[in-house]
Amino acid sequence: METYLEKLLSQIRCKKARPYIAEEIRDHIESQIADNLSEGMTSEEAEKNAVTDMGDPVEVGISLDRIHKPKIAWKLLVIVGILSLLGILIQQSILRQPGFQELETWRQEVYRYTTEGFVSCIVIGFLLMCVIYFLDYTLIAKYSRFIGVFILILGGLRLTSFFGVDINGVGSWVGFGMFRVSITSLMMFYVPIYGAILYKYRDGGFMALCKALLWLILPVFITFRIPSLGVAVIMMISMLMELTVAIWKGWFQLPVKKTIIGLGLFLAGLPVLLLAAMYAFHMLAVYQEARIRSYLTSSGDAYYMTSMLHKFNENISFWGNSGNNVLEGLPEFNKDYVFSYILNSYGKLAGIVVIVLLAALVVFMFGTSVRQKNELGMVMGFGCGMIILLNISLNLAGIFGLVPLTTTFLPFLSVGRNNILLCYALVGIILSIYRYKDVYPKKFKASQVSLQKTITLNLNM
C-alpha cells in the first residue's frame, strides 16, 4: 500500500494537497481491506486486492492532480484591476477639473501630492496582494493569535499616547521613526484574523465561546476609544457575523439555535443601549456627540456636510458635469466623498457603473467564502467580505444622508495609503482562499501536518 501511495502522490504537483489525498486514499484502501477480510481472504490477499481495485497509481494520480491543483480567481483579479485603473483615472481627473486652478495654492499642492501617492499605493498594494496570495492564508491562521495580540498592542499604544502620531489633526496613527501605520486600518485587518482565532476554539464549549467574545470586545473597545466610532461599528458587526457563522457551523459544543438566539438577544440591543448611555453621560468625544445631535435634529455645524451633500445630489444629470462646485464645497472630496465627486463630475451613469463594479467585488468575495469547503477559509473570507461591504454601504449611505457621516472609504477609489493597502490585503486573502479551494479539506487535523512532512521526506528520498 505504501508503494502504491508513493507512486500516486508523485503525480500530485501541489505538495499541500498530498497529505489530504494520502489520507483519503489510505482510508479507502483500509476500508476495502476490511471488506476483503470479512469475505475470508488472508491479510496479504486482502491488501493486494484492495490496492489492485484502486487502479493504476499513475493514472489515478494524474486524475487527482487535475482536481486538486491550485486555482486562480481571474474574475476577481479583473474586477480589482478595473477598479484600480478607474481609481487612478478618477484621481488624475481632479487635477484637470476647471475649478482646480481656482483653489488655494496649498490645496492644489495637497491634491497633487495625494494623487501622485495614490498611484504608488496601488503598485505597493498589488505587490502586497501577491505576497499574501503566495503566502497561503493557513500560514496567517497559524500565527493568528500572535498577529491579533500584536495589533491589540499597537492599538493600546495609541490609547496611551506612546508612539502616537497626529496627522492633519487625526490621532489614529502609530509611528516608529519613518514608519507610520493607521490603527483604524490595522484594526479592520484584525477581522479576518479573528476568523482564524475562532477556528482555534473549534470543538470548545462555553468557556471557548467566552474567550471568543473577549477577542471580539477588546479591539472594538480600543477602536472606539481612539476614537473611531464608525470603524468600531464596522468591526463589531463583522466579527459578530463571523462568530454567528462559526456557531451555526457547530464549532462550539453548544446547542446551535439556542446559542445563536441567546447571543442575538444579548447583543442586538447592546450596541444601541451602550451608545445611548455613553451619549447621555458624555463619554463620547465632543465631535461624535455633535454629529449625533446634528443628525437627529438636522441642524448645527456637524450637519453642514450632510446638507451640502443633499444640495449636490439635487442637480445631478444622467451624464456629464452637474455644474456644482464640488472642489470648493467638499473637503477631501477625493477620499470620504469621492462618490459625490464622481456623480457631480460625470453623472448618474458613472455612479451606476461604480456601484455595479463594487457590487461585483462584494458578490465574488462572499461567493468565494460561501463555496469554500474548508471552514477556516470560509470564515476568514467572510470577514474580508464584511469589511468591504460595510465600508461601501456606510460610505454611500452617508453620501445620500441616510446615516450620520463617518470615516469610511470606497475600495480602490478613495485616497488613503493604509486603506488602499488594507483592500489589497483583504483581496490577497480571498485569492489565497480561492487558490486552495480544491486542496484543503473541510477541517484540518494535527495528524495531517506530520503526515505531510513524512510524505515529503519519502518522496525526496
Short mmCIF file of C-alpha atoms in Angstrom, two decimals:
data_model
loop_
_atom_site.label_atom_id
_atom_site.label_comp_id
_atom_site.label_asym_id
_atom_site.label_seq_id
_atom_site.Cartn_x
_atom_site.Cartn_y
_atom_site.Cartn_z
CA MET A 1 0.00 0.00 0.00
CA GLU A 2 2.81 2.41 0.84
CA THR A 3 4.48 1.81 -2.53
CA TYR A 4 1.15 2.46 -4.25
CA LEU A 5 0.68 5.70 -2.33
CA GLU A 6 4.18 6.92 -3.16
CA LYS A 7 3.64 6.35 -6.91
CA LEU A 8 0.23 8.01 -6.77
CA LEU A 9 1.39 11.04 -4.77
CA SER A 10 4.39 11.58 -7.02
CA GLN A 11 1.89 12.63 -9.72
CA ILE A 12 0.40 15.35 -7.47
CA ARG A 13 2.19 18.63 -8.18
CA CYS A 14 0.58 20.54 -5.31
CA LYS A 15 2.52 19.44 -2.23
CA LYS A 16 -0.10 20.94 0.09
CA ALA A 17 -2.74 18.55 -1.31
CA ARG A 18 -0.66 15.40 -0.86
CA PRO A 19 -1.34 14.66 2.85
CA TYR A 20 -5.12 15.05 2.40
CA ILE A 21 -5.18 12.88 -0.72
CA ALA A 22 -2.98 10.31 1.02
CA GLU A 23 -5.33 10.14 3.98
CA GLU A 24 -8.37 9.80 1.72
CA ILE A 25 -6.81 7.02 -0.39
CA ARG A 26 -5.44 5.26 2.69
CA ASP A 27 -8.87 5.27 4.36
CA HIS A 28 -10.46 3.89 1.19
CA ILE A 29 -7.88 1.08 0.88
CA GLU A 30 -8.15 0.16 4.56
CA SER A 31 -11.94 0.06 4.27
CA GLN A 32 -11.67 -2.26 1.26
CA ILE A 33 -9.14 -4.45 3.12
CA ALA A 34 -11.64 -4.82 5.97
CA ASP A 35 -14.32 -5.89 3.48
CA ASN A 36 -11.96 -8.40 1.86
CA LEU A 37 -11.02 -9.86 5.24
CA SER A 38 -14.69 -10.32 6.06
CA GLU A 39 -15.01 -12.36 2.87
CA GLY A 40 -12.36 -14.81 4.11
CA MET A 41 -9.21 -13.53 2.43
CA THR A 42 -5.85 -13.59 4.14
CA SER A 43 -4.29 -10.28 5.20
CA GLU A 44 -1.85 -10.35 2.28
CA GLU A 45 -4.56 -11.16 -0.26
CA ALA A 46 -6.93 -8.58 1.19
CA GLU A 47 -4.37 -5.79 0.89
CA LYS A 48 -3.19 -6.85 -2.58
CA ASN A 49 -6.75 -6.98 -3.98
CA ALA A 50 -7.68 -3.67 -2.31
CA VAL A 51 -4.71 -1.93 -3.89
CA THR A 52 -5.42 -3.53 -7.29
CA ASP A 53 -9.04 -2.35 -7.17
CA MET A 54 -7.82 1.26 -6.84
CA GLY A 55 -6.44 1.15 -10.39
CA ASP A 56 -3.14 2.24 -11.87
CA PRO A 57 -1.45 4.65 -9.41
CA VAL A 58 -0.09 6.89 -12.19
CA GLU A 59 -3.46 7.29 -13.90
CA VAL A 60 -5.28 7.83 -10.60
CA GLY A 61 -2.62 10.34 -9.51
CA ILE A 62 -2.88 12.32 -12.75
CA SER A 63 -6.66 12.41 -12.41
CA LEU A 64 -6.46 13.65 -8.80
CA ASP A 65 -3.80 16.18 -9.80
CA ARG A 66 -6.26 17.82 -12.21
CA ILE A 67 -8.90 18.01 -9.47
CA HIS A 68 -6.72 19.27 -6.63
CA LYS A 69 -4.48 21.74 -8.42
CA PRO A 70 -4.46 25.39 -7.19
CA LYS A 71 -6.89 27.79 -8.90
CA ILE A 72 -6.63 31.47 -9.81
CA ALA A 73 -9.64 33.75 -9.31
CA TRP A 74 -9.36 35.51 -12.65
CA LYS A 75 -12.76 37.22 -12.34
CA LEU A 76 -11.78 38.81 -9.02
CA LEU A 77 -8.43 39.92 -10.47
CA VAL A 78 -10.21 41.55 -13.42
CA ILE A 79 -12.63 43.39 -11.11
CA VAL A 80 -9.80 44.61 -8.88
CA GLY A 81 -7.78 45.63 -11.95
CA ILE A 82 -10.68 47.64 -13.37
CA LEU A 83 -11.37 49.34 -10.03
CA SER A 84 -7.66 50.14 -9.59
CA LEU A 85 -7.41 51.66 -13.06
CA LEU A 86 -10.68 53.54 -12.51
CA GLY A 87 -9.37 54.88 -9.21
CA ILE A 88 -6.21 56.18 -10.88
CA LEU A 89 -8.23 57.86 -13.67
CA ILE A 90 -10.63 59.46 -11.17
CA GLN A 91 -7.82 60.82 -9.01
CA GLN A 92 -5.92 62.10 -12.05
CA SER A 93 -9.05 63.78 -13.38
CA ILE A 94 -9.20 66.02 -10.29
CA LEU A 95 -6.08 67.85 -11.44
CA ARG A 96 -7.79 68.60 -14.77
CA GLN A 97 -11.08 69.92 -13.43
CA PRO A 98 -11.89 73.52 -14.47
CA GLY A 99 -12.19 74.66 -10.87
CA PHE A 100 -8.93 73.10 -9.73
CA GLN A 101 -6.79 76.12 -10.65
CA GLU A 102 -9.13 78.35 -8.63
CA LEU A 103 -8.36 76.53 -5.37
CA GLU A 104 -5.89 77.91 -2.87
CA THR A 105 -2.30 77.04 -3.71
CA TRP A 106 -1.86 74.89 -0.63
CA ARG A 107 -4.96 72.84 -1.50
CA GLN A 108 -3.70 72.31 -5.03
CA GLU A 109 -0.42 71.02 -3.66
CA VAL A 110 -2.23 68.67 -1.27
CA TYR A 111 -4.33 67.16 -4.07
CA ARG A 112 -1.29 66.81 -6.34
CA TYR A 113 0.58 65.05 -3.55
CA THR A 114 -2.28 62.65 -2.75
CA THR A 115 -2.87 61.92 -6.44
CA GLU A 116 0.78 61.03 -7.03
CA GLY A 117 0.80 58.99 -3.84
CA PHE A 118 -2.34 57.15 -4.94
CA VAL A 119 -0.57 55.58 -7.92
CA SER A 120 2.37 54.40 -5.80
CA CYS A 121 -0.06 52.95 -3.22
CA ILE A 122 -1.82 50.98 -5.97
CA VAL A 123 1.51 49.49 -7.06
CA ILE A 124 2.59 48.65 -3.50
CA GLY A 125 -0.88 47.30 -2.73
CA PHE A 126 -0.76 44.99 -5.75
CA LEU A 127 2.60 43.63 -4.59
CA LEU A 128 1.19 43.12 -1.07
CA MET A 129 -1.77 41.25 -2.56
CA CYS A 130 0.60 38.94 -4.45
CA VAL A 131 2.68 38.27 -1.32
CA ILE A 132 -0.39 37.27 0.70
CA TYR A 133 -1.68 35.20 -2.22
CA PHE A 134 1.51 33.13 -2.38
CA LEU A 135 1.97 33.13 1.39
CA ASP A 136 -1.14 30.94 1.92
CA TYR A 137 -3.91 32.01 4.29
CA THR A 138 -3.35 28.95 6.50
CA LEU A 139 0.06 30.33 7.46
CA ILE A 140 -1.64 33.57 8.55
CA ALA A 141 -4.13 31.47 10.50
CA LYS A 142 -1.32 29.51 12.16
CA TYR A 143 0.02 32.70 13.77
CA SER A 144 -3.38 34.39 14.13
CA ARG A 145 -3.18 34.85 17.91
CA PHE A 146 0.30 36.34 17.66
CA ILE A 147 -0.87 38.71 14.90
CA GLY A 148 -4.00 39.57 16.87
CA VAL A 149 -2.03 40.36 20.04
CA PHE A 150 0.40 42.48 18.02
CA ILE A 151 -2.47 44.55 16.58
CA LEU A 152 -4.03 44.95 20.03
CA ILE A 153 -0.69 46.10 21.46
CA LEU A 154 -0.35 48.76 18.75
CA GLY A 155 -3.90 49.89 19.50
CA GLY A 156 -3.10 50.04 23.20
CA LEU A 157 0.00 52.15 22.47
CA ARG A 158 -2.21 54.57 20.56
CA LEU A 159 -4.60 54.86 23.50
CA THR A 160 -1.78 55.50 25.95
CA SER A 161 -0.21 58.03 23.54
CA PHE A 162 3.02 56.01 23.28
CA PHE A 163 4.35 56.29 19.73
CA GLY A 164 1.14 58.11 18.83
CA VAL A 165 1.21 60.39 15.80
CA ASP A 166 -1.26 63.10 14.78
CA ILE A 167 -1.55 63.62 11.02
CA ASN A 168 -3.66 66.56 9.86
CA GLY A 169 -5.24 66.67 13.30
CA VAL A 170 -6.21 62.98 13.23
CA GLY A 171 -4.78 60.95 16.08
CA SER A 172 -5.39 57.38 14.86
CA TRP A 173 -1.78 56.71 13.91
CA VAL A 174 1.18 54.97 15.49
CA GLY A 175 4.69 55.84 14.34
CA PHE A 176 8.14 54.33 14.80
CA GLY A 177 10.67 56.59 13.15
CA MET A 178 9.79 56.86 9.46
CA PHE A 179 7.25 54.04 9.77
CA ARG A 180 3.63 55.11 10.36
CA VAL A 181 0.52 52.98 10.34
CA SER A 182 -3.16 53.82 10.71
CA ILE A 183 -4.60 51.95 13.68
CA THR A 184 -8.10 52.05 12.19
CA SER A 185 -6.94 50.28 9.01
CA LEU A 186 -4.94 47.80 11.07
CA MET A 187 -7.97 47.12 13.27
CA MET A 188 -10.09 46.34 10.21
CA PHE A 189 -7.42 43.85 9.10
CA TYR A 190 -7.94 42.24 12.52
CA VAL A 191 -11.37 40.98 11.37
CA PRO A 192 -10.17 38.09 9.13
CA ILE A 193 -7.53 37.34 11.78
CA TYR A 194 -10.40 37.00 14.26
CA GLY A 195 -11.93 34.36 11.99
CA ALA A 196 -8.73 32.32 12.27
CA ILE A 197 -8.68 32.80 16.06
CA LEU A 198 -12.26 31.49 16.19
CA TYR A 199 -11.14 28.38 14.32
CA LYS A 200 -8.65 27.60 17.11
CA TYR A 201 -11.56 27.40 19.57
CA ARG A 202 -13.41 24.88 17.40
CA ASP A 203 -14.82 21.93 19.37
CA GLY A 204 -14.72 24.02 22.55
CA GLY A 205 -17.60 24.67 24.94
CA PHE A 206 -18.98 27.66 26.83
CA MET A 207 -15.57 28.86 28.01
CA ALA A 208 -14.28 28.78 24.43
CA LEU A 209 -17.23 30.96 23.41
CA CYS A 210 -16.43 33.40 26.23
CA LYS A 211 -12.81 33.62 25.06
CA ALA A 212 -14.01 34.24 21.51
CA LEU A 213 -16.18 37.09 22.78
CA LEU A 214 -13.21 38.57 24.64
CA TRP A 215 -11.15 38.58 21.42
CA LEU A 216 -14.07 40.48 19.86
CA ILE A 217 -14.67 43.04 22.60
CA LEU A 218 -11.06 44.18 23.11
CA PRO A 219 -10.36 45.51 19.59
CA VAL A 220 -13.80 47.12 19.37
CA PHE A 221 -13.20 48.92 22.67
CA ILE A 222 -9.75 50.10 21.57
CA THR A 223 -11.07 51.37 18.23
CA PHE A 224 -13.97 53.11 19.92
CA ARG A 225 -11.61 54.89 22.33
CA ILE A 226 -9.18 56.05 19.60
CA PRO A 227 -11.90 57.41 18.89
CA SER A 228 -13.30 55.96 15.66
CA LEU A 229 -16.95 55.11 16.15
CA GLY A 230 -17.59 54.17 12.52
CA VAL A 231 -14.73 51.68 12.33
CA ALA A 232 -15.70 50.24 15.73
CA VAL A 233 -19.23 49.60 14.46
CA ILE A 234 -17.89 48.01 11.25
CA MET A 235 -15.59 45.75 13.24
CA MET A 236 -18.25 44.75 15.76
CA ILE A 237 -20.82 43.82 13.09
CA SER A 238 -18.24 41.96 11.00
CA MET A 239 -16.89 39.89 13.88
CA LEU A 240 -20.36 39.16 15.23
CA MET A 241 -21.27 37.79 11.81
CA GLU A 242 -18.13 35.62 11.82
CA LEU A 243 -18.99 34.36 15.30
CA THR A 244 -22.57 33.61 14.24
CA VAL A 245 -21.35 31.62 11.23
CA ALA A 246 -18.94 29.68 13.46
CA ILE A 247 -21.74 28.82 15.91
CA TRP A 248 -24.06 27.88 13.05
CA LYS A 249 -21.40 25.51 11.67
CA GLY A 250 -21.21 23.80 15.06
CA TRP A 251 -17.71 24.88 16.02
CA PHE A 252 -18.72 25.10 19.67
CA GLN A 253 -20.12 22.18 21.62
CA LEU A 254 -23.29 24.09 22.43
CA PRO A 255 -26.90 23.95 21.18
CA VAL A 256 -26.67 25.85 17.89
CA LYS A 257 -30.07 27.52 17.68
CA LYS A 258 -30.29 28.37 21.39
CA THR A 259 -26.78 29.82 21.39
CA ILE A 260 -27.44 31.98 18.31
CA ILE A 261 -30.77 33.21 19.69
CA GLY A 262 -29.26 33.93 23.11
CA LEU A 263 -26.26 35.70 21.62
CA GLY A 264 -28.52 37.65 19.28
CA LEU A 265 -30.85 38.80 22.06
CA PHE A 266 -27.89 39.81 24.23
CA LEU A 267 -26.05 41.71 21.52
CA ALA A 268 -28.92 43.05 19.41
CA GLY A 269 -29.74 45.88 21.77
CA LEU A 270 -26.36 46.16 23.45
CA PRO A 271 -24.67 48.48 20.90
CA VAL A 272 -27.65 50.85 20.84
CA LEU A 273 -28.00 50.89 24.63
CA LEU A 274 -24.26 51.34 25.10
CA LEU A 275 -24.11 54.19 22.59
CA ALA A 276 -27.15 55.88 24.15
CA ALA A 277 -25.67 55.57 27.64
CA MET A 278 -22.30 56.95 26.56
CA TYR A 279 -24.02 59.82 24.77
CA ALA A 280 -26.18 60.60 27.81
CA PHE A 281 -23.22 60.56 30.20
CA HIS A 282 -20.93 62.47 27.80
CA MET A 283 -18.48 59.62 27.41
CA LEU A 284 -18.19 60.16 23.66
CA ALA A 285 -15.78 62.56 22.01
CA VAL A 286 -17.14 66.08 21.55
CA TYR A 287 -17.27 65.82 17.77
CA GLN A 288 -19.06 62.45 17.99
CA GLU A 289 -21.76 63.91 20.22
CA ALA A 290 -22.07 66.88 17.85
CA ARG A 291 -22.51 64.61 14.84
CA ILE A 292 -25.19 62.52 16.52
CA ARG A 293 -27.01 65.58 17.83
CA SER A 294 -26.84 67.35 14.48
CA TYR A 295 -28.10 64.32 12.58
CA LEU A 296 -31.03 63.81 14.95
CA THR A 297 -32.02 67.50 14.88
CA SER A 298 -30.97 68.21 11.25
CA SER A 299 -29.13 71.29 12.43
CA GLY A 300 -25.77 72.51 13.72
CA ASP A 301 -22.30 72.74 12.27
CA ALA A 302 -21.82 68.97 12.13
CA TYR A 303 -24.90 68.72 9.88
CA TYR A 304 -23.34 71.15 7.43
CA MET A 305 -21.66 68.43 5.35
CA THR A 306 -24.83 66.36 5.17
CA SER A 307 -26.81 69.37 3.99
CA MET A 308 -24.10 70.19 1.42
CA LEU A 309 -24.24 66.63 0.10
CA HIS A 310 -28.04 66.88 -0.16
CA LYS A 311 -27.57 70.07 -2.17
CA PHE A 312 -25.03 68.49 -4.52
CA ASN A 313 -27.27 65.45 -5.02
CA GLU A 314 -30.21 67.53 -6.25
CA ASN A 315 -28.92 68.67 -9.66
CA ILE A 316 -27.03 65.61 -10.88
CA SER A 317 -27.52 64.92 -14.58
CA PHE A 318 -27.65 61.48 -16.13
CA TRP A 319 -24.41 62.15 -17.99
CA GLY A 320 -21.85 64.92 -17.65
CA ASN A 321 -20.96 67.61 -15.15
CA SER A 322 -23.70 68.88 -12.84
CA GLY A 323 -22.21 72.37 -12.57
CA ASN A 324 -21.87 72.10 -8.79
CA ASN A 325 -18.56 73.32 -7.39
CA VAL A 326 -17.62 70.11 -5.59
CA LEU A 327 -13.94 71.00 -5.42
CA GLU A 328 -14.68 74.12 -3.41
CA GLY A 329 -17.68 72.84 -1.46
CA LEU A 330 -16.47 69.47 -0.20
CA PRO A 331 -13.29 68.90 1.81
CA GLU A 332 -11.38 65.73 0.92
CA PHE A 333 -13.73 65.07 -1.99
CA ASN A 334 -11.17 62.55 -3.26
CA LYS A 335 -11.45 60.49 -0.06
CA ASP A 336 -14.64 60.18 2.00
CA TYR A 337 -16.78 61.98 -0.57
CA VAL A 338 -15.29 60.59 -3.78
CA PHE A 339 -18.65 59.15 -4.88
CA SER A 340 -20.22 62.61 -4.71
CA TYR A 341 -17.33 63.87 -6.85
CA ILE A 342 -17.99 61.10 -9.39
CA LEU A 343 -21.72 61.87 -9.56
CA ASN A 344 -21.24 65.60 -9.96
CA SER A 345 -18.36 65.34 -12.42
CA TYR A 346 -19.62 62.54 -14.68
CA GLY A 347 -23.30 61.97 -13.89
CA LYS A 348 -25.57 59.21 -12.63
CA LEU A 349 -24.45 56.73 -15.28
CA ALA A 350 -20.88 56.88 -13.99
CA GLY A 351 -22.20 56.35 -10.45
CA ILE A 352 -24.16 53.31 -11.59
CA VAL A 353 -21.04 51.83 -13.21
CA VAL A 354 -19.08 52.32 -9.99
CA ILE A 355 -21.81 50.72 -7.88
CA VAL A 356 -22.04 47.74 -10.24
CA LEU A 357 -18.27 47.17 -10.06
CA LEU A 358 -18.26 47.44 -6.26
CA ALA A 359 -21.26 45.11 -6.05
CA ALA A 360 -19.46 42.58 -8.26
CA LEU A 361 -16.44 42.81 -5.95
CA VAL A 362 -18.56 42.11 -2.88
CA VAL A 363 -20.54 39.29 -4.53
CA PHE A 364 -17.39 37.50 -5.64
CA MET A 365 -15.73 37.85 -2.23
CA PHE A 366 -18.75 36.40 -0.43
CA GLY A 367 -19.30 33.82 -3.16
CA THR A 368 -15.76 32.55 -2.75
CA SER A 369 -16.27 32.27 1.00
CA VAL A 370 -19.65 30.52 0.85
CA ARG A 371 -18.50 27.96 -1.74
CA GLN A 372 -15.27 27.25 0.18
CA LYS A 373 -15.42 23.74 1.64
CA ASN A 374 -12.65 24.48 4.15
CA GLU A 375 -14.30 26.10 7.17
CA LEU A 376 -11.23 28.17 8.10
CA GLY A 377 -11.13 29.75 4.65
CA MET A 378 -14.88 30.27 4.72
CA VAL A 379 -14.89 32.31 7.94
CA MET A 380 -11.74 34.31 7.10
CA GLY A 381 -13.13 35.12 3.65
CA PHE A 382 -16.46 36.09 5.18
CA GLY A 383 -14.68 38.58 7.43
CA CYS A 384 -12.85 40.12 4.44
CA GLY A 385 -16.15 40.50 2.59
CA MET A 386 -17.85 42.12 5.57
CA ILE A 387 -15.16 44.83 5.87
CA ILE A 388 -15.51 45.74 2.18
CA LEU A 389 -19.32 45.56 2.21
CA LEU A 390 -19.82 47.69 5.33
CA ASN A 391 -17.38 50.38 4.21
CA ILE A 392 -19.15 50.66 0.86
CA SER A 393 -22.60 50.62 2.46
CA LEU A 394 -21.86 53.21 5.16
CA ASN A 395 -19.99 55.44 2.72
CA LEU A 396 -22.84 55.53 0.20
CA ALA A 397 -25.47 55.81 2.95
CA GLY A 398 -23.60 58.82 4.38
CA ILE A 399 -23.31 60.43 0.93
CA PHE A 400 -27.08 60.21 0.48
CA GLY A 401 -27.81 61.35 4.05
CA LEU A 402 -29.29 58.06 5.24
CA VAL A 403 -26.91 57.74 8.21
CA PRO A 404 -24.62 60.17 10.04
CA LEU A 405 -21.36 60.78 8.21
CA THR A 406 -18.49 58.68 9.48
CA THR A 407 -14.98 57.87 8.36
CA THR A 408 -15.29 55.25 5.61
CA PHE A 409 -13.89 54.69 2.13
CA LEU A 410 -14.75 53.27 -1.28
CA PRO A 411 -12.38 50.37 -2.02
CA PHE A 412 -9.70 51.20 -4.61
CA LEU A 413 -11.28 54.61 -5.33
CA SER A 414 -10.70 56.70 -2.19
CA VAL A 415 -7.24 58.04 -1.39
CA GLY A 416 -5.58 56.92 1.82
CA ARG A 417 -2.47 54.76 1.81
CA ASN A 418 -3.40 52.41 4.64
CA ASN A 419 -6.96 51.84 3.45
CA ILE A 420 -5.73 51.07 -0.06
CA LEU A 421 -3.22 48.57 1.31
CA LEU A 422 -5.98 47.12 3.50
CA CYS A 423 -8.15 46.49 0.43
CA TYR A 424 -5.37 44.70 -1.42
CA ALA A 425 -4.50 42.66 1.68
CA LEU A 426 -8.13 41.52 2.04
CA VAL A 427 -8.30 40.62 -1.65
CA GLY A 428 -4.99 38.75 -1.25
CA ILE A 429 -6.56 36.58 1.46
CA ILE A 430 -9.59 35.88 -0.76
CA LEU A 431 -7.31 34.96 -3.68
CA SER A 432 -5.36 32.59 -1.42
CA ILE A 433 -8.59 31.00 -0.19
CA TYR A 434 -9.80 30.53 -3.77
CA ARG A 435 -6.40 29.16 -4.81
CA TYR A 436 -6.65 26.25 -2.38
CA LYS A 437 -10.41 25.70 -2.51
CA ASP A 438 -9.94 22.21 -4.02
CA VAL A 439 -6.83 21.44 -1.99
CA TYR A 440 -7.70 21.74 1.69
CA PRO A 441 -10.40 19.56 3.29
CA LYS A 442 -13.34 20.77 5.36
CA LYS A 443 -11.34 20.57 8.60
CA PHE A 444 -7.65 20.44 9.36
CA LYS A 445 -6.23 17.77 11.63
CA ALA A 446 -2.99 17.94 13.55
CA SER A 447 -2.05 14.48 12.25
CA GLN A 448 -2.18 15.72 8.67
CA VAL A 449 0.68 18.16 9.33
CA SER A 450 3.04 15.39 10.40
CA LEU A 451 1.76 13.24 7.56
CA GLN A 452 2.65 15.94 5.05
CA LYS A 453 6.22 16.09 6.41
CA THR A 454 6.54 12.29 6.21
CA ILE A 455 5.26 12.14 2.64
CA THR A 456 7.52 14.97 1.50
CA LEU A 457 10.51 13.25 3.09
CA ASN A 458 9.70 9.90 1.44
CA LEU A 459 9.22 11.42 -2.00
CA ASN A 460 12.55 13.26 -1.78
CA MET A 461 14.49 10.11 -0.85
#
